[in-house]
Short mmCIF file of C-alpha atoms in Angstrom, two decimals:
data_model
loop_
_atom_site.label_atom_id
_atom_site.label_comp_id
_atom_site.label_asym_id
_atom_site.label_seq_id
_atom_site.Cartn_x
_atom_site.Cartn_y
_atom_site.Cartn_z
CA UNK A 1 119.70 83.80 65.50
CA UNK A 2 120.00 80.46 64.24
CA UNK A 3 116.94 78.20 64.38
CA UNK A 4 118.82 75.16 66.03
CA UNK A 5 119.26 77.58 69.27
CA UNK A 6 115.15 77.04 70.14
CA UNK A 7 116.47 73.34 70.43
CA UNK A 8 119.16 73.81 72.75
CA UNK A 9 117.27 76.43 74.50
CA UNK A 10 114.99 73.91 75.45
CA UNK A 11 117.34 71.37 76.35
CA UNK A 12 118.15 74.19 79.60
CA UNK A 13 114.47 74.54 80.31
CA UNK A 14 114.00 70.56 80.84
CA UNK A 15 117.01 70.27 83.08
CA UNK A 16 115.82 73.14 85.50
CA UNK A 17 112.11 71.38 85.49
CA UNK A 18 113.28 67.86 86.19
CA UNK A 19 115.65 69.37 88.80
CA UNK A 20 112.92 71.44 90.88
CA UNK A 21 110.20 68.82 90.19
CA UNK A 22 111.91 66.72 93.16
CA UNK A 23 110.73 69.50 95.40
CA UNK A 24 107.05 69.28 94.64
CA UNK A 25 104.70 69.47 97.75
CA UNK A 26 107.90 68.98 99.75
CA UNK A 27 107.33 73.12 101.49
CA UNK A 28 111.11 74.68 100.44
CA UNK A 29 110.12 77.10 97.77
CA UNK A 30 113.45 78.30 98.36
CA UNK A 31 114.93 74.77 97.83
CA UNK A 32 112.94 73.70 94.34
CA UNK A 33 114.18 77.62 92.91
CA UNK A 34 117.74 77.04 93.94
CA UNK A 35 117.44 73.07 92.09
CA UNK A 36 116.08 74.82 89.12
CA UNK A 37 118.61 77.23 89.14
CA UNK A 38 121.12 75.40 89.52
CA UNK A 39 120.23 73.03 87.04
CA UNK A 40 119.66 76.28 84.51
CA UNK A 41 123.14 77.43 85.19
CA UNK A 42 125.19 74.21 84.53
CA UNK A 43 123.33 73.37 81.25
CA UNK A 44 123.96 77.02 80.16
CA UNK A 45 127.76 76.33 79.62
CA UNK A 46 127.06 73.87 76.33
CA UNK A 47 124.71 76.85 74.86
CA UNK A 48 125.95 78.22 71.63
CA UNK A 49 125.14 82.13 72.66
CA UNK A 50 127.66 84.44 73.87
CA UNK A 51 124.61 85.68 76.37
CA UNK A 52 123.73 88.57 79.19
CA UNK A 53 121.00 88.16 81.40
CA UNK A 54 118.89 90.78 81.54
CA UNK A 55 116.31 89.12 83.88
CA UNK A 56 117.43 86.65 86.31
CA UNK A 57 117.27 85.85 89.75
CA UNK A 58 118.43 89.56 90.97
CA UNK A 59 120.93 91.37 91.40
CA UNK A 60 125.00 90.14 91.52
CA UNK A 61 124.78 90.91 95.63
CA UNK A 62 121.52 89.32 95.97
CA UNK A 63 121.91 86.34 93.42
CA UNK A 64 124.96 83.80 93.24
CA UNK A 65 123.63 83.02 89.84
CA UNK A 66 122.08 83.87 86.90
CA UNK A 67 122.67 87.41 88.47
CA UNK A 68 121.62 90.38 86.34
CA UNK A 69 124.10 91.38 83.84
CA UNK A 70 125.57 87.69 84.36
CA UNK A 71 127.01 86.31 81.01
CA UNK A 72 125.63 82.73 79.98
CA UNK A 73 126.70 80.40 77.04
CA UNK A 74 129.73 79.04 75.53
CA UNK A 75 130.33 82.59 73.76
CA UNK A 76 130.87 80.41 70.30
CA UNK A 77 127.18 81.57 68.92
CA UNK A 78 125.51 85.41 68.28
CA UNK A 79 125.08 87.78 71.44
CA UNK A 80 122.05 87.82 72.43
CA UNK A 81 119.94 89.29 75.78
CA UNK A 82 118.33 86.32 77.87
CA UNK A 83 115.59 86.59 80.32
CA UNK A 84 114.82 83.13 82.49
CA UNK A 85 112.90 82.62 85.35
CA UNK A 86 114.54 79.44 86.44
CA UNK A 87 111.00 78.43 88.19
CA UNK A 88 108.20 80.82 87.49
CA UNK A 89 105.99 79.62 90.86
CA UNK A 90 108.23 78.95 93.77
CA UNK A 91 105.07 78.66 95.98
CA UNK A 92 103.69 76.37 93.45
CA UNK A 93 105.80 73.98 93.91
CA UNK A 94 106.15 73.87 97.17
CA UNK A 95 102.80 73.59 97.77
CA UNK A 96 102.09 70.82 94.82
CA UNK A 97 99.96 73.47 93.24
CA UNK A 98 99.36 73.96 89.14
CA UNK A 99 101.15 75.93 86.54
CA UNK A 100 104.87 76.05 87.62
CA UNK A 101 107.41 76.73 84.88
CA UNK A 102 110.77 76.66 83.48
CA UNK A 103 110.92 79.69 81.34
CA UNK A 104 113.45 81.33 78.98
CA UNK A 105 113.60 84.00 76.46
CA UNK A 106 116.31 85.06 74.12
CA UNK A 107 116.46 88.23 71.72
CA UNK A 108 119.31 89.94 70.11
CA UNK A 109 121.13 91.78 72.19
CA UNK A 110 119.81 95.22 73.62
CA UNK A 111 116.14 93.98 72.40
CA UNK A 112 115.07 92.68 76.02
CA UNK A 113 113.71 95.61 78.71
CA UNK A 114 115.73 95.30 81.94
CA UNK A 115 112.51 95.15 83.65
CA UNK A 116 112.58 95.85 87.64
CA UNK A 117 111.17 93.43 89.97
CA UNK A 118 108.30 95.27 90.61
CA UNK A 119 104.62 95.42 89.67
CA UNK A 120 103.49 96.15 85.97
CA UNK A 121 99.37 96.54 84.88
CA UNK A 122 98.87 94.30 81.95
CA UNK A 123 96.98 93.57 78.98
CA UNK A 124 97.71 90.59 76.79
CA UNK A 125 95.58 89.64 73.69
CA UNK A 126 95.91 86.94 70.20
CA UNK A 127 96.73 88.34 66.88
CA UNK A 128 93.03 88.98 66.25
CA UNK A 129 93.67 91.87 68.90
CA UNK A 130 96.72 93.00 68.58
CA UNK A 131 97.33 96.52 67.45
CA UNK A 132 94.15 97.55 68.21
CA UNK A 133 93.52 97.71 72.02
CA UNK A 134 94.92 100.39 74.65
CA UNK A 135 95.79 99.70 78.19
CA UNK A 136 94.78 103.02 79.09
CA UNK A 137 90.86 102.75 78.13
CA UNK A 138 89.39 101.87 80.55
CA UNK A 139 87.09 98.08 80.99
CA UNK A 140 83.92 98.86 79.57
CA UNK A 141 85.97 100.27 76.46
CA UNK A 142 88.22 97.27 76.46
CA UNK A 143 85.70 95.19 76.07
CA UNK A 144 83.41 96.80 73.62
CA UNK A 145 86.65 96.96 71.40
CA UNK A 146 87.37 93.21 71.77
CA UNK A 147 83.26 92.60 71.16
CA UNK A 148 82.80 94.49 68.16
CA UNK A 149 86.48 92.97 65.98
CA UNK A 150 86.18 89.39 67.08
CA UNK A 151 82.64 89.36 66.43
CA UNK A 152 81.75 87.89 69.81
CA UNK A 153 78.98 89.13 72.61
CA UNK A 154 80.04 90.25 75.54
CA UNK A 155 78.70 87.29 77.42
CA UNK A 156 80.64 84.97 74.45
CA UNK A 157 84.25 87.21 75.84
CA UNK A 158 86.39 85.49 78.22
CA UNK A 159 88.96 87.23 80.09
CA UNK A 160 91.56 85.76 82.58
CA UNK A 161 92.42 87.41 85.74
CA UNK A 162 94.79 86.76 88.42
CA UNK A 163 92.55 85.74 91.66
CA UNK A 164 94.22 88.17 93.44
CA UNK A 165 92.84 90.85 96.63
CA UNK A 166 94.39 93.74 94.50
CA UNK A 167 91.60 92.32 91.60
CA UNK A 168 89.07 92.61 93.26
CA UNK A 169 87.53 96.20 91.43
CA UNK A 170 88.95 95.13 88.22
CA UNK A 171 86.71 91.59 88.68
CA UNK A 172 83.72 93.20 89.68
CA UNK A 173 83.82 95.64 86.36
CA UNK A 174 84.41 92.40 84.27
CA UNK A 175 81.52 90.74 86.34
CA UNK A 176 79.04 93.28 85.67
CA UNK A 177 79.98 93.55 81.62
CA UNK A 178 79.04 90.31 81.59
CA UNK A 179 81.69 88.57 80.09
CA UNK A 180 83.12 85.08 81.11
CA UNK A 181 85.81 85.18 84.00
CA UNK A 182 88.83 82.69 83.68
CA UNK A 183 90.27 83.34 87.29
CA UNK A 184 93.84 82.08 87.83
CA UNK A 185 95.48 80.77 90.87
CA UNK A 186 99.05 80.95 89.61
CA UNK A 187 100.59 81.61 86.70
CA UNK A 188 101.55 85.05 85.13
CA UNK A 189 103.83 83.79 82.28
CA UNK A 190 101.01 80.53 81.39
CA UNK A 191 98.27 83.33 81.45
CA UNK A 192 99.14 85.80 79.58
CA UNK A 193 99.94 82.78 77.25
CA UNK A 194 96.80 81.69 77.21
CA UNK A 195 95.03 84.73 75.16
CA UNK A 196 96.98 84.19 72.49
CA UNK A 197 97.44 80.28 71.79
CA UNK A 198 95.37 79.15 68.45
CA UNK A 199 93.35 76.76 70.90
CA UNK A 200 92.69 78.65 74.05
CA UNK A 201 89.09 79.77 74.84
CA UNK A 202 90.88 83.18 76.32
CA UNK A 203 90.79 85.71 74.64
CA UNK A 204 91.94 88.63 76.97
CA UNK A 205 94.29 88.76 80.59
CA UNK A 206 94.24 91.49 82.61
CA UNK A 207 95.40 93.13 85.79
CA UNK A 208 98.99 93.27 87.08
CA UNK A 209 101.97 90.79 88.15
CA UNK A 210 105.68 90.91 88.49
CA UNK A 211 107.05 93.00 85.28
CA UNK A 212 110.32 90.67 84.67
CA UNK A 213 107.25 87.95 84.11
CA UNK A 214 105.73 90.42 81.66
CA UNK A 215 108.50 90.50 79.46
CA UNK A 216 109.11 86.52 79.51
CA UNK A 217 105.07 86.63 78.55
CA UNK A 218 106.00 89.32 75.69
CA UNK A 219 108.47 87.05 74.37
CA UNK A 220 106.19 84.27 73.67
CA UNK A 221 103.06 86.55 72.75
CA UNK A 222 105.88 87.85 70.12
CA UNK A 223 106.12 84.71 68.57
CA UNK A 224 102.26 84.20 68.61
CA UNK A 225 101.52 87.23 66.98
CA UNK A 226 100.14 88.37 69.85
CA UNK A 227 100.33 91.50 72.01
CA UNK A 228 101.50 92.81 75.50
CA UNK A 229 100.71 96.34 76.95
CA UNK A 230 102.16 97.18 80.56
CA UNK A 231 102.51 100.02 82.50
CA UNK A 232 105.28 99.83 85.51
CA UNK A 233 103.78 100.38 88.93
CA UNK A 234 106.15 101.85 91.40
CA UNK A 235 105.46 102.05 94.69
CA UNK A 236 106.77 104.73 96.22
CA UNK A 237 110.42 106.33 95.68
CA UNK A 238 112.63 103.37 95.95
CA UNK A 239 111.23 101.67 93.23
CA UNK A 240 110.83 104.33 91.39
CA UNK A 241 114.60 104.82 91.24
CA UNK A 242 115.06 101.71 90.74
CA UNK A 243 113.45 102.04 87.35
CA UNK A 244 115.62 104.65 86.91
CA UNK A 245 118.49 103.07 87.88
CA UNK A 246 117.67 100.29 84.81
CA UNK A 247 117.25 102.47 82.42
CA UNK A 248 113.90 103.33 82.29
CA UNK A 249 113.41 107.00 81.76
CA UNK A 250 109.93 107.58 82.29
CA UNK A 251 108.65 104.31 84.34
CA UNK A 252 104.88 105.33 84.09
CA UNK A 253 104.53 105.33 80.60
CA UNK A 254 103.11 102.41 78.25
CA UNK A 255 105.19 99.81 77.13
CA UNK A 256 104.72 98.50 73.97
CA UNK A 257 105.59 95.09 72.35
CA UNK A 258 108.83 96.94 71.17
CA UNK A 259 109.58 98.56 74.06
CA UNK A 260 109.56 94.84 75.94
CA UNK A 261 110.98 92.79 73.46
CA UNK A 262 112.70 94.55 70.11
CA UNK A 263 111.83 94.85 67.08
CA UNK A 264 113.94 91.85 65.82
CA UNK A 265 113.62 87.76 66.52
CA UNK A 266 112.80 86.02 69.67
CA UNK A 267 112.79 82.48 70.80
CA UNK A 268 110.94 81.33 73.80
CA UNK A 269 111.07 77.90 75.02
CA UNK A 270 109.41 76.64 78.47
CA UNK A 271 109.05 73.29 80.03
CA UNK A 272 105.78 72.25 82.90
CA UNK A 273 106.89 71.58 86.41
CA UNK A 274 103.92 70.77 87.47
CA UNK A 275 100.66 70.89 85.14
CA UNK A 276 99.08 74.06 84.04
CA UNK A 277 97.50 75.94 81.56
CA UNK A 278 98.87 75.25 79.01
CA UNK A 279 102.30 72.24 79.43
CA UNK A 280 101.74 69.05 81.54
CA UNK A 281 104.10 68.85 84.76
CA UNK A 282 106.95 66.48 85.04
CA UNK A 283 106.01 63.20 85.39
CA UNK A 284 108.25 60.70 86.86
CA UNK A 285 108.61 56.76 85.47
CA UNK A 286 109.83 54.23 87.66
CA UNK A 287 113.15 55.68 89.00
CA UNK A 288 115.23 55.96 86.34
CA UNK A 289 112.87 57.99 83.47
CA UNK A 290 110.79 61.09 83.57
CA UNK A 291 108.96 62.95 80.81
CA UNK A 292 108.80 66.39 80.27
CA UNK A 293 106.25 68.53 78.12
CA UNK A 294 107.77 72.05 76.77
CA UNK A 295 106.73 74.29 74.32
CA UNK A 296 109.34 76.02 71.78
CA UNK A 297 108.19 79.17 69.92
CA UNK A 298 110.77 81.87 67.50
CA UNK A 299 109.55 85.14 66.26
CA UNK A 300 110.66 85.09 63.44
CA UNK A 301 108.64 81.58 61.79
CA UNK A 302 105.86 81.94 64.50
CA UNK A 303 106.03 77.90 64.41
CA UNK A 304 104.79 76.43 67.73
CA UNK A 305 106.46 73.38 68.78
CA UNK A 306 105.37 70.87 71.62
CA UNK A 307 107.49 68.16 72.51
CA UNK A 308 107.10 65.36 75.00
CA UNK A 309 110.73 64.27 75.86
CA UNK A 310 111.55 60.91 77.84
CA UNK A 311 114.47 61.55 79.66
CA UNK A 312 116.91 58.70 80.86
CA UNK A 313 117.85 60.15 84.52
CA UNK A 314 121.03 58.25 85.18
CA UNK A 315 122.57 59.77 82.13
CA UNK A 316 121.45 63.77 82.86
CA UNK A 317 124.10 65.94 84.52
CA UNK A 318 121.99 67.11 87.16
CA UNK A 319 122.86 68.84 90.30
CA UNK A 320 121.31 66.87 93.02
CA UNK A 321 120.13 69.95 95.23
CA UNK A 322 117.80 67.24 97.10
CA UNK A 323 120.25 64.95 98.60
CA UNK A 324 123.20 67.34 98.88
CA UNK A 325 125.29 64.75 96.30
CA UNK A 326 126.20 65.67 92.76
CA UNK A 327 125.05 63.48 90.30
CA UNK A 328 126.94 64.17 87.29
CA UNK A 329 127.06 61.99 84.16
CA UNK A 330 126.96 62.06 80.33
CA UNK A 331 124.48 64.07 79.01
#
């Protein structure tokens, strides 16, 4: 893949956050993901890929677009699997909460798990880690491993957990092994982030969250020289043939960095909606400019790129979701 696609990747990730971030603390969840997109989906046309999604909003009957198996770009660039999550943290927005994303990810094509929208256990980690952890030990043995190569105490370690009911044993294990608790209100993709960014006091997330959110996390831990273990959690038969039904042969077994993402390059861009671990939300300026903080990231260079854009709004080809009118310009 050519490097100049993490720029116009980008590009796509700013339009969906400047389009949902008119929905913040306004209640439609619904409203601020169909904005974003919407958004997503026009900006894709001027994309130099010849892309499928592999994660999207759904499935063809259940998603207008950016349906799974939908195919995205101006087909004059390489083909390549995408996985976007038009606004990671519907509720988020709505509710003028943290951490809400615009995220995309782009591999070659066949490299990106069609992941099922259903639970996966996780365990994300920094290049320090990587390679030499196992989601299947259990706490206790997680931790002494992550003690004994970073050269930290337990009570130095800092894990970050979903504050989720469903966390509640895995918290009280981390509690009493003494190590620092990071809990997180929202945020899969930002938090698994977080244990592998060269400035983050994280160095371990935990517990489970949607698996399409896993692989956009594996993406970017890729191109941190990080790592991702998950292990699908199916509940009950329908979702277990649903794994089946994507391709996923035996759904309980580990996934692997590899088994998420490929073996070859990855680029990963994502742009704040509203502030978070990791990118500030969008901030509006008077009522013609708003800025925009994304982060760009490729496999192959591992270079991390933050940029702070200022974007003239009367000259963005937005869809105006909020007032029902199309606003359509120049870009």
């Amino acid at each position: 893949m050519e490097r100049e696609l993490a720029l116009e990747i980008v590009r796509v990730t700013e339009l969906g956050a400047l389009a949902s971030a008119r929905w913040i603390g306004r209640g439609d969840k619904n409203a601020a993901d169909d904005a974003a997109t919407t958004a997503i989906r026009s900006m894709f046309d001027s994309v130099s890929i010849d892309g499928t999604v592999v994660i999207g909003e759904g499935e063809m009957d259940d998603a207008p677009m950016l349906y799974i198996g939908e195919r995205v770009g101006n087909k004059n660039g390489p083909s390549v699997d995408v996985a976007v999550d038009p606004l990671e943290g519907t509720e988020v927005v709505a509710c003028g909460l943290h951490n809400a994303q615009s995220v995309i990810a782009i591999a070659d094509k066949g490299s990106l798990l069609h992941a099922p929208d259903i639970y996966m256990e996780k365990l994300a980690c920094g290049p320090e880690l990587a390679g030499h952890l196992n989601i299947e030990d259990s706490v206790e043995v997680t931790l002494q491993k992550a003690s004994l190569i970073t050269g930290k105490s337990l009570s130095e370690l800092t894990v970050m957990v979903l504050d989720r009911k469903r966390h509640e044993k895995l918290i009280a294990s981390l509690r009493q092994a003494g190590v620092r608790i990071k809990l997180l209100g929202h945020g899969d993709v930002a938090g698994a982030i977080a244990a592998a960014l060269p400035d983050s006091d994280v160095d371990l997330y935990m517990g489970s969250g949607g698996a399409p959110e896993g692989v956009l996390a594996a993406a970017a831990l890729k191109c941190l020289g990080g790592e991702m273990q998950g292990k699908l959690l199916p509940d009950g038969p329908f979702e277990m043939q649903r794994c089946l039904h994507m391709g996923i042969a035996n759904p309980t077994r580990v996934l692997y960095m590899e088994d998420m993402v490929g073996t070859g390059d990855v680029i990963f861009a994502a742009t704040g909606v509203t502030s978070g671990e990791f990118l500030s939300g969008v901030r509006f300026i008077g009522k013609e400019r708003a800025e925009t903080h994304s982060v760009i990231m490729r496999a192959q260079s591992r270079t991390i790129r933050y940029i702070r854009s200022i974007h003239f709004l009367p000259g963005k080809e937005i869809p105006d979701t909020w007032t029902g009118r199309q606003n359509v310009a120049s870009l």
